[in-house]
XYZ file of C-alpha atoms in Angstrom:
663
model
C 60.772 -93.456 82.241
C 61.201 -91.572 85.523
C 64.441 -90.199 86.926
C 63.319 -87.496 89.333
C 62.839 -84.709 88.677
C 62.875 -85.725 84.992
C 60.703 -87.874 82.740
C 61.881 -89.354 79.433
C 59.773 -90.273 76.388
C 61.080 -92.021 73.297
C 59.424 -92.883 69.993
C 55.691 -92.940 69.404
C 53.227 -92.415 66.606
C 51.946 -89.173 65.114
C 49.976 -88.224 62.011
C 53.172 -88.448 59.987
C 54.017 -91.927 61.241
C 56.323 -93.410 63.870
C 59.454 -91.612 65.088
C 62.424 -92.185 67.353
C 62.598 -88.766 69.022
C 63.803 -88.617 72.647
C 62.180 -86.016 74.895
C 63.037 -84.905 78.408
C 60.446 -83.276 80.649
C 61.786 -81.497 83.741
C 59.190 -81.466 86.521
C 61.124 -78.800 88.398
C 61.099 -76.236 85.599
C 58.117 -77.441 83.553
C 60.385 -77.523 80.494
C 60.066 -80.063 77.681
C 63.267 -80.557 75.680
C 63.952 -82.762 72.687
C 67.298 -84.412 73.347
C 67.450 -86.487 70.175
C 65.782 -86.040 66.800
C 65.064 -88.976 64.500
C 67.759 -89.347 61.857
C 67.182 -90.705 58.336
C 68.986 -93.886 59.354
C 66.742 -94.417 62.396
C 63.570 -96.494 62.343
C 60.751 -94.948 64.322
C 58.711 -97.242 66.546
C 55.650 -97.211 68.748
C 54.181 -99.804 71.062
C 57.677 -100.758 72.293
C 59.133 -101.312 75.761
C 61.676 -98.848 77.182
C 63.739 -98.610 80.354
C 66.304 -96.164 81.781
C 69.223 -97.936 83.459
C 72.164 -96.291 85.203
C 75.399 -98.236 85.088
C 78.203 -96.511 86.968
C 78.434 -92.989 85.582
C 76.505 -93.900 82.439
C 72.814 -93.301 81.753
C 71.389 -95.723 79.177
C 67.914 -96.077 77.674
C 66.923 -99.427 76.145
C 64.029 -99.930 73.735
C 62.689 -103.427 72.967
C 60.745 -104.406 69.853
C 57.610 -102.507 68.779
C 55.861 -101.465 65.567
C 57.171 -99.201 62.831
C 54.175 -97.695 61.016
C 50.410 -97.467 60.776
C 50.363 -100.871 59.160
C 51.882 -102.155 62.399
C 54.918 -103.719 60.788
C 57.012 -105.254 63.544
C 60.432 -104.045 64.717
C 62.286 -106.908 66.407
C 65.539 -105.280 67.577
C 66.777 -104.063 70.955
C 68.445 -100.639 70.889
C 70.599 -98.855 73.469
C 70.636 -95.036 73.602
C 73.515 -93.520 75.602
C 72.353 -90.198 77.103
C 75.261 -89.754 79.519
C 76.257 -86.646 77.573
C 73.090 -85.098 76.207
C 74.996 -83.260 73.483
C 76.621 -86.505 72.281
C 73.771 -89.036 72.277
C 74.539 -92.308 70.495
C 72.248 -95.150 69.352
C 73.384 -98.765 69.120
C 71.558 -102.026 68.277
C 72.392 -104.654 70.918
C 70.128 -107.496 69.697
C 68.843 -108.087 66.180
C 65.845 -110.284 67.102
C 64.511 -112.519 69.898
C 65.907 -116.019 70.205
C 62.633 -117.840 70.848
C 59.942 -115.293 71.612
C 57.681 -114.251 68.779
C 58.396 -110.657 67.786
C 55.517 -108.360 68.716
C 54.429 -104.855 69.630
C 51.938 -103.008 71.819
C 52.540 -105.443 74.677
C 52.348 -104.832 78.383
C 55.764 -104.536 80.058
C 57.478 -103.831 83.364
C 61.074 -103.987 84.587
C 61.800 -105.826 87.842
C 65.459 -104.913 88.247
C 66.728 -107.978 86.400
C 64.477 -108.582 83.430
C 61.844 -106.918 81.306
C 58.494 -108.700 81.724
C 56.607 -108.796 78.412
C 52.920 -109.716 78.583
C 50.896 -110.559 75.480
C 51.097 -108.137 72.584
C 50.111 -107.939 68.930
C 51.806 -109.763 66.071
C 49.569 -108.125 63.489
C 46.035 -106.701 63.633
C 43.482 -109.044 65.150
C 46.164 -111.504 66.290
C 47.007 -111.073 69.973
C 49.386 -113.150 72.137
C 48.675 -114.421 75.674
C 52.139 -115.595 76.753
C 54.541 -114.052 79.308
C 58.289 -113.709 78.764
C 61.127 -112.481 80.985
C 63.814 -110.864 78.807
C 67.257 -110.168 80.302
C 68.719 -107.580 77.929
C 71.677 -106.182 79.927
C 74.804 -108.263 80.144
C 74.147 -111.791 78.893
C 70.915 -111.976 76.882
C 68.309 -114.517 78.115
C 64.653 -115.329 77.498
C 62.411 -117.195 79.929
C 58.855 -118.303 79.218
C 56.088 -118.359 81.840
C 52.615 -119.889 82.000
C 50.221 -118.201 79.590
C 47.259 -116.040 80.482
C 43.700 -117.273 80.194
C 43.028 -114.798 77.415
C 45.039 -112.919 74.794
C 45.820 -109.328 75.817
C 47.580 -106.312 74.361
C 48.259 -102.872 75.839
C 47.869 -104.144 79.418
C 49.059 -102.333 82.528
C 51.831 -104.432 84.089
C 53.750 -104.105 87.374
C 56.592 -106.497 88.188
C 57.328 -106.565 91.904
C 59.679 -109.019 93.595
C 58.461 -112.513 92.625
C 55.095 -111.314 91.386
C 53.635 -109.701 88.299
C 50.362 -107.752 88.394
C 48.494 -107.525 85.083
C 45.395 -105.419 84.616
C 43.033 -104.932 81.704
C 44.022 -104.649 78.028
C 42.543 -105.338 74.601
C 41.327 -108.792 73.592
C 41.561 -108.401 69.833
C 44.274 -105.810 69.429
C 44.198 -102.139 70.230
C 43.940 -101.151 66.563
C 40.911 -103.262 65.761
C 37.598 -101.470 65.640
C 35.961 -104.624 66.945
C 38.311 -105.074 69.897
C 36.772 -105.253 73.318
C 38.409 -104.403 76.640
C 39.357 -106.850 79.346
C 38.609 -106.130 82.998
C 40.753 -108.994 84.261
C 43.337 -108.625 87.041
C 46.108 -111.227 87.070
C 48.660 -111.999 89.743
C 51.300 -114.451 88.673
C 54.389 -115.654 90.474
C 57.952 -115.868 89.258
C 60.810 -117.609 90.998
C 64.421 -116.544 90.871
C 64.135 -112.760 91.321
C 66.468 -111.638 94.087
C 65.204 -108.073 94.187
C 62.236 -106.601 95.990
C 62.126 -103.406 93.995
C 61.938 -99.770 94.964
C 60.926 -99.040 98.561
C 61.133 -102.675 99.732
C 63.869 -104.891 101.114
C 64.073 -108.670 101.544
C 63.864 -110.221 105.021
C 63.799 -114.023 105.406
C 62.591 -114.434 101.865
C 59.862 -111.807 102.159
C 59.786 -108.235 100.888
C 59.133 -105.687 103.627
C 58.517 -101.944 103.133
C 61.185 -99.466 104.189
C 60.232 -97.739 107.441
C 59.883 -94.112 108.469
C 62.901 -91.949 107.750
C 64.297 -94.392 105.149
C 63.972 -94.948 101.409
C 65.218 -97.357 98.731
C 65.833 -95.898 95.252
C 67.107 -99.123 93.645
C 65.845 -102.588 92.850
C 68.502 -104.273 94.942
C 70.296 -103.240 98.119
C 68.980 -102.072 101.468
C 66.904 -99.182 102.742
C 68.867 -95.965 103.131
C 68.424 -93.472 105.928
C 67.275 -90.024 104.955
C 70.106 -87.482 104.857
C 70.879 -85.806 108.199
C 68.325 -83.143 109.014
C 65.535 -84.764 106.954
C 62.852 -87.348 107.663
C 59.357 -88.562 106.692
C 56.568 -90.710 108.126
C 55.951 -92.828 105.008
C 56.164 -96.540 104.330
C 58.029 -97.905 101.292
C 59.565 -94.552 100.311
C 61.367 -94.943 97.001
C 63.254 -91.690 96.484
C 65.268 -89.137 98.403
C 62.691 -86.540 97.394
C 60.371 -88.108 99.949
C 62.821 -87.137 102.709
C 61.599 -83.728 103.846
C 64.133 -81.456 105.595
C 63.333 -80.019 108.994
C 61.976 -76.472 108.594
C 64.107 -73.452 109.401
C 64.137 -72.927 113.165
C 64.049 -76.672 113.913
C 66.583 -79.496 113.938
C 66.401 -83.289 113.650
C 66.714 -84.968 117.037
C 68.443 -88.340 116.634
C 66.851 -89.717 119.798
C 63.246 -88.823 119.084
C 63.695 -89.086 115.293
C 61.628 -85.927 114.907
C 62.157 -82.270 114.049
C 62.255 -80.212 117.247
C 62.381 -76.476 117.934
C 65.774 -74.814 117.923
C 66.913 -73.785 121.454
C 67.038 -70.071 122.170
C 70.297 -68.421 121.163
C 71.132 -71.041 118.530
C 70.828 -71.189 114.752
C 68.894 -73.845 112.822
C 68.806 -73.337 109.049
C 66.552 -75.586 107.000
C 67.607 -79.228 107.172
C 69.598 -78.889 110.411
C 70.664 -82.090 112.110
C 71.907 -80.174 115.172
C 71.351 -76.729 116.639
C 74.261 -74.498 115.691
C 76.105 -72.121 117.950
C 75.210 -68.494 117.329
C 78.804 -67.874 116.187
C 77.953 -69.800 113.006
C 75.594 -67.000 112.012
C 76.776 -64.646 109.313
C 75.567 -61.141 110.051
C 74.929 -58.201 107.773
C 78.098 -56.180 108.050
C 80.568 -54.023 106.209
C 84.299 -53.434 106.261
C 85.663 -50.053 105.176
C 89.009 -48.248 105.566
C 89.058 -46.441 108.873
C 89.281 -42.667 109.082
C 92.855 -41.558 109.600
C 93.694 -40.325 113.076
C 97.176 -39.399 114.134
C 98.272 -42.131 116.508
C 98.289 -41.377 120.188
C 101.656 -41.136 121.865
C 100.256 -43.246 124.639
C 102.877 -43.859 127.284
C 105.747 -42.719 125.067
C 106.130 -39.294 126.681
C 105.730 -40.704 130.176
C 108.358 -43.356 129.501
C 110.700 -40.825 127.884
C 110.291 -38.424 130.813
C 110.907 -41.213 133.300
C 114.055 -42.325 131.485
C 115.205 -38.691 131.286
C 114.760 -38.137 135.014
C 116.345 -41.483 135.843
C 119.330 -40.702 133.587
C 119.929 -37.353 135.304
C 119.684 -38.994 138.720
C 122.190 -41.689 137.759
C 124.508 -39.041 136.301
C 124.386 -36.985 139.510
C 125.108 -40.036 141.647
C 128.036 -41.160 139.499
C 129.393 -37.612 139.136
C 129.374 -37.059 142.869
C 130.753 -40.466 143.812
C 133.279 -41.221 141.065
C 136.203 -38.762 141.135
C 137.624 -39.953 137.814
C 134.228 -39.502 136.156
C 134.067 -35.973 137.608
C 137.570 -35.113 136.381
C 136.922 -36.392 132.843
C 133.795 -34.273 132.374
C 135.499 -31.268 133.988
C 138.560 -31.546 131.733
C 136.289 -31.481 128.674
C 134.232 -28.624 130.072
C 132.374 -26.959 127.184
C 131.627 -23.934 129.387
C 135.254 -23.085 130.221
C 134.876 -19.569 128.838
C 131.610 -18.951 130.690
C 132.795 -19.321 134.324
C 132.936 -16.426 136.832
C 136.393 -16.197 138.489
C 136.463 -15.557 142.261
C 139.851 -13.731 142.183
C 141.380 -10.492 141.109
C 141.575 -9.372 137.559
C 145.231 -10.314 137.271
C 144.574 -13.928 138.165
C 143.143 -14.954 134.767
C 146.335 -16.552 133.511
C 146.353 -18.757 136.581
C 142.638 -19.594 136.681
C 142.252 -20.465 133.023
C 144.410 -23.553 133.533
C 142.270 -24.873 136.371
C 139.287 -27.173 135.858
C 135.778 -26.457 137.135
C 133.649 -29.265 138.515
C 130.597 -27.061 137.980
C 131.428 -26.856 134.284
C 131.965 -30.609 134.142
C 128.598 -31.214 135.778
C 126.724 -28.981 133.351
C 128.670 -30.447 130.422
C 127.343 -33.920 131.257
C 123.910 -32.482 131.921
C 123.676 -30.740 128.545
C 124.748 -33.934 126.770
C 121.834 -35.782 128.397
C 119.420 -32.962 127.540
C 120.537 -32.870 123.886
C 120.114 -36.633 123.471
C 116.661 -36.639 125.005
C 115.730 -33.624 122.918
C 116.673 -35.657 119.829
C 114.513 -38.525 121.138
C 111.603 -36.108 121.603
C 111.993 -34.918 118.010
C 111.960 -38.501 116.756
C 108.879 -39.478 118.797
C 106.949 -36.472 117.521
C 108.088 -37.281 113.999
C 106.861 -40.862 114.279
C 103.482 -40.018 115.813
C 102.592 -36.577 114.501
C 104.318 -36.160 111.167
C 101.753 -37.969 108.957
C 98.340 -36.499 108.094
C 95.444 -37.205 105.705
C 92.754 -35.266 103.845
C 89.555 -36.810 102.426
C 86.945 -35.246 100.192
C 84.003 -36.140 97.940
C 84.189 -35.115 94.290
C 81.896 -35.682 91.292
C 82.444 -39.171 89.918
C 82.800 -37.917 86.351
C 85.708 -35.621 87.240
C 87.501 -38.450 89.032
C 87.051 -40.755 86.045
C 88.403 -38.091 83.691
C 91.581 -37.698 85.744
C 92.214 -41.385 86.500
C 92.348 -44.562 84.420
C 89.796 -46.987 85.869
C 90.707 -50.103 83.890
C 91.466 -53.679 84.946
C 89.005 -53.388 87.812
C 88.514 -56.451 89.989
C 85.846 -57.396 92.539
C 85.106 -60.591 94.460
C 81.594 -61.936 94.981
C 80.973 -64.531 97.701
C 77.728 -66.484 98.097
C 77.417 -68.148 101.491
C 74.581 -70.533 102.312
C 73.780 -73.585 104.410
C 73.246 -76.918 102.641
C 71.973 -80.105 104.281
C 73.452 -82.202 101.466
C 77.027 -81.549 102.682
C 78.003 -81.071 99.052
C 79.069 -77.723 97.640
C 80.652 -79.107 94.481
C 77.702 -78.358 92.183
C 79.104 -75.819 89.750
C 76.934 -72.752 89.604
C 75.791 -71.051 86.411
C 76.910 -67.444 85.880
C 75.611 -64.999 83.294
C 76.461 -61.336 82.694
C 76.373 -59.123 79.615
C 78.801 -56.538 81.037
C 81.198 -58.180 83.481
C 83.803 -60.849 82.840
C 83.120 -63.459 85.496
C 85.116 -66.503 86.570
C 84.019 -69.135 89.040
C 87.077 -69.130 91.298
C 86.465 -71.856 93.873
C 84.177 -73.060 96.637
C 84.718 -73.805 100.310
C 82.905 -76.426 102.356
C 82.818 -75.091 105.899
C 81.785 -77.494 108.660
C 79.556 -75.489 110.984
C 78.112 -78.465 112.869
C 77.574 -82.208 112.754
C 76.480 -83.068 109.216
C 75.886 -79.387 108.437
C 77.962 -77.687 105.796
C 78.080 -74.052 104.811
C 78.903 -73.570 101.140
C 80.903 -70.513 100.159
C 81.006 -69.941 96.385
C 83.585 -67.378 95.215
C 83.319 -65.550 91.871
C 85.924 -63.218 90.353
C 84.497 -60.147 88.583
C 86.545 -58.104 86.101
C 85.599 -55.037 84.058
C 87.592 -52.424 82.144
C 85.191 -49.492 82.006
C 82.929 -47.874 84.551
C 79.194 -47.956 84.020
C 76.668 -45.245 84.742
C 73.562 -47.419 84.798
C 72.933 -50.600 86.740
C 74.678 -53.744 85.515
C 74.063 -57.173 86.945
C 75.264 -60.750 87.288
C 72.783 -63.626 87.247
C 73.717 -66.749 89.178
C 71.959 -70.111 89.157
C 72.526 -72.585 91.989
C 71.443 -76.221 92.009
C 70.737 -76.286 95.724
C 68.112 -74.914 98.039
C 68.611 -72.998 101.256
C 66.789 -70.960 103.868
C 69.607 -68.433 104.333
C 71.542 -66.551 101.650
C 74.481 -64.283 102.377
C 76.082 -62.289 99.546
C 79.332 -60.384 100.091
C 80.889 -58.018 97.556
C 84.463 -56.926 98.182
C 87.345 -55.287 96.372
C 90.277 -52.935 96.761
C 89.214 -49.775 98.548
C 91.952 -47.573 97.104
C 93.732 -47.436 100.447
C 96.761 -49.722 100.045
C 96.329 -53.108 101.694
C 92.727 -52.442 102.780
C 89.599 -53.914 101.140
C 86.091 -52.528 101.100
C 83.267 -55.055 101.507
C 79.585 -55.289 102.320
C 77.498 -58.330 103.290
C 73.756 -58.614 102.727
C 71.637 -61.402 104.228
C 68.105 -62.541 103.477
C 66.063 -65.254 105.224
C 62.473 -66.199 104.329
C 59.819 -66.762 106.958
C 57.136 -69.426 107.441
C 59.588 -72.290 106.902
C 59.951 -71.620 103.179
C 63.145 -72.110 101.198
C 64.632 -70.384 98.177
C 63.663 -72.499 95.199
C 62.431 -71.629 91.723
C 63.103 -69.399 88.730
C 62.508 -65.851 90.001
C 65.837 -64.506 91.308
C 66.498 -63.005 94.708
C 67.978 -59.572 93.996
C 70.891 -58.049 95.912
C 71.881 -54.443 95.122
C 75.279 -52.900 95.823
C 76.566 -49.361 95.336
C 80.119 -48.745 94.080
C 81.885 -45.438 94.780
C 85.151 -44.879 92.837
C 88.019 -44.049 95.196
C 91.421 -42.424 94.592
C 94.288 -42.564 97.087
C 97.507 -40.529 96.889
C 100.452 -41.073 99.213
C 103.428 -38.732 99.417
C 106.426 -40.577 100.818
C 109.137 -39.415 103.195
C 111.240 -37.942 100.414
C 108.344 -36.644 98.319
C 107.857 -39.720 96.118
C 104.216 -40.087 95.014
C 102.209 -43.340 95.033
C 98.663 -43.555 93.622
C 95.999 -46.244 94.085
C 92.478 -46.770 92.715
C 89.577 -48.775 94.082
C 85.928 -48.718 95.114
C 83.977 -48.206 98.301
C 81.275 -50.903 98.437
C 77.976 -50.337 100.224
C 74.357 -51.470 100.125
C 72.030 -49.708 97.697
C 68.664 -51.152 98.798
C 67.556 -54.120 100.885
C 67.478 -57.524 99.106
C 64.297 -58.493 97.256
C 63.233 -62.132 97.677
C 62.638 -64.277 94.616
C 60.868 -67.623 94.243
C 60.119 -69.503 97.451
C 58.912 -73.055 97.919
C 57.611 -75.191 100.736
C 60.019 -77.831 101.965
C 57.682 -80.608 100.805
C 58.185 -79.594 97.168
C 61.894 -78.893 97.090
C 62.622 -81.750 94.691
C 59.993 -80.522 92.283
C 61.967 -77.292 91.901
C 65.512 -77.201 90.579
C 67.785 -74.805 92.415
C 67.273 -71.095 92.850
C 68.574 -67.949 91.218
C 70.362 -64.847 92.458
C 70.802 -61.547 90.653
C 73.422 -59.102 91.915
C 72.840 -55.508 90.796
C 75.680 -52.961 90.642
C 74.894 -49.240 90.868
C 77.711 -46.739 90.300
C 77.677 -43.791 92.703
C 77.512 -40.247 91.326
C 80.276 -39.204 93.736
C 83.861 -40.307 94.132
C 86.233 -40.167 97.093
C 89.756 -38.742 97.079
C 92.260 -39.346 99.867
C 95.599 -37.560 100.200
C 98.094 -38.747 102.812
C 101.358 -36.874 103.276
C 104.276 -36.182 105.640
C 104.571 -32.707 107.135
C 108.378 -32.846 107.177
C 110.990 -35.011 105.493
C 113.860 -36.780 107.343
C 116.561 -34.361 106.147
C 114.627 -31.379 107.451
C 114.135 -33.254 110.708
C 117.894 -33.714 111.117
C 118.492 -30.028 110.377
C 115.918 -29.013 112.993
C 117.455 -31.363 115.526
C 120.940 -29.927 114.962
C 119.599 -26.370 114.993
C 118.231 -26.934 118.488
C 121.679 -27.789 119.931
C 123.106 -24.202 120.250
C 119.994 -23.026 122.026
C 120.162 -25.875 124.537
C 123.850 -25.239 125.175
C 123.245 -21.521 125.696
C 120.406 -22.357 128.067
C 122.744 -24.493 130.152
C 125.409 -21.736 129.992
C 122.858 -19.380 131.506
C 122.305 -21.883 134.318
C 126.097 -22.127 134.844
C 126.512 -18.374 135.203
C 123.412 -18.037 137.348
C 124.575 -20.813 139.654
C 128.060 -19.296 140.087
C 126.716 -15.784 140.710
C 124.285 -17.055 143.323
C 126.912 -19.314 144.879
C 129.567 -16.567 145.255
C 126.950 -14.102 146.375
C 125.817 -16.412 149.151
C 129.428 -17.206 150.085
C 130.330 -13.490 149.850
C 133.314 -14.310 147.756
C 134.728 -11.402 145.787
C 135.033 -12.047 142.108
C 137.639 -10.483 139.884
C 135.402 -8.383 137.697
C 132.001 -8.084 139.175
C 129.752 -10.568 137.536
C 132.311 -11.249 134.834
C 133.066 -14.585 133.318
C 136.511 -15.799 132.380
C 136.007 -14.717 128.792
C 134.803 -11.293 129.820
C 137.729 -10.787 132.184
C 140.150 -11.995 129.557
C 138.837 -9.499 127.040
C 139.033 -6.698 129.647
C 142.654 -7.499 130.512
C 143.587 -7.621 126.838
C 142.015 -4.235 126.283
C 143.903 -2.765 129.255
C 147.158 -4.253 128.026
C 146.625 -2.772 124.593
C 145.828 0.639 126.089
C 149.028 0.650 128.190
C 151.259 -0.415 125.269
C 153.397 2.635 124.045
C 153.175 3.885 120.459
C 156.173 3.223 118.113
C 157.140 6.972 117.989
C 157.304 7.127 121.779
C 159.623 4.148 121.781
C 162.007 5.828 119.287
C 162.149 9.069 121.316
C 163.008 7.118 124.450
C 165.769 5.330 122.551
C 167.215 8.674 121.430
C 167.199 9.993 124.964
C 169.055 6.948 126.102
């Protein structure tokens, strides 16, 4: 019984007698597996008929009649073996014995989609039948007799096709008789009532015609199916999808010409392409790592701040000169009242100290603008220049001793093109070191009828390894392009480290077979320390992912044999680096210190403006040739001088008493 790429065998005769073992032979892996072993309650048979029938999601094997031992005792029952779940195979008798047909074994048989055709057969040694029966054993049981052969036959080769049955050769006197002679006859007999044409043929006006190029028919009934997009063939009466050969890598299937044509320059055509893909669909070998820290550029900040500063001073000058009330307000609150030079005699201080100075008001407003923009300059420098970072390489062992590398997590992505447009085949994952979980898959439409499958696997491990550890992955597809990406936390908060490796075979071959394609990645432990604005410490752990060596290709197959190979394998190797990376990011100054520095700059700015006030007044009165009270003296200086003179002229208490006595 054939169900590509598998063959099934049930029962048979050995030196120990007949059995009822069920075997499965996988053409793609060359593996023979016993699915069911004969139980004590089972009756082994040989010389029986058998047929695999798929009903919905069920896979059922039927056996009809046969012989039970070397004495050729007959077994007259029909059994059904449910192999839908190979680990829960069940056996059930559906018919105890034929209604009218004589029970027999070692007969010729063939299934035509409706009934099992039974030709001749042996009742017991040296007694051979020559009749033909059609047995309907699924659904309602029926038997139908046909015209007999011209000679008794057993063990014949039989092919039931549409309304015809071909019968060739066989034994005249039973296959177990030493005197039996062989028949060289070829029979063709008709049968009315069969609605099916069989595999590879379809019915047209009562006749069975072969399916044409690029089509196939894998069932007894129904119509011819077109080969999947991106595949074709030049056969007649193709019966299985395996006969649809995908277009080689570098070509695509042209719907108009119905042929595989070369991929246009600048486009991508993986194996089985139905259209040429845009180059943006290509996945390139690449990596993503945290960027080196560079203090951000101020850009236009200083230019903008300087422009606003100049514009603010200009606006202030215009308003100060044009708005009298504005001028008076600033002059009344003159912060440089004690710094002015008085253009009068020394005795005029009491009068001048009550007067306002527009010069003082002007510089008062000016120093307020300067102080505010000085604060803005502090803040801009704090934002752009306050943070810094140091990186260094250290021995991996010392980093592991200081840090707890547990609960580590990586993500493995396998990206490939699939002409089947189906990524739902669950992959097989095996690893002796890592805890792996198949997370999910994505079906990414990259073109008409072309799907890119992205399988995602979560990898967890609690201890670091010093030697290479690996994950073995089995996929039930085939492809001409494999992309493997390994990613994980880099240590830097919010930034992942990843590396993508790509491998593509040449000569139109595809990945198919048992030998794995090996991808090797290097992992470097990383430690990140961040000191916050107020000294709080945050620590992060991760890995820097990179390529260790170039991928090594595994088993390859020609596109004509893809269905004779089941899937392909990938092995991902992990190599731990001997070095680790440490990163320390910190702030040069905290916000409180910034505020203190900003406030500490205020007296200096005010004194600077006071210098400009005095310089302006000296130059102004010098140019105007106006005599000042005390040469070059300010109000405060003159006030102190007058006070000193007044104190010097004040009489002592003894002198006052003597004058009183004289009076």
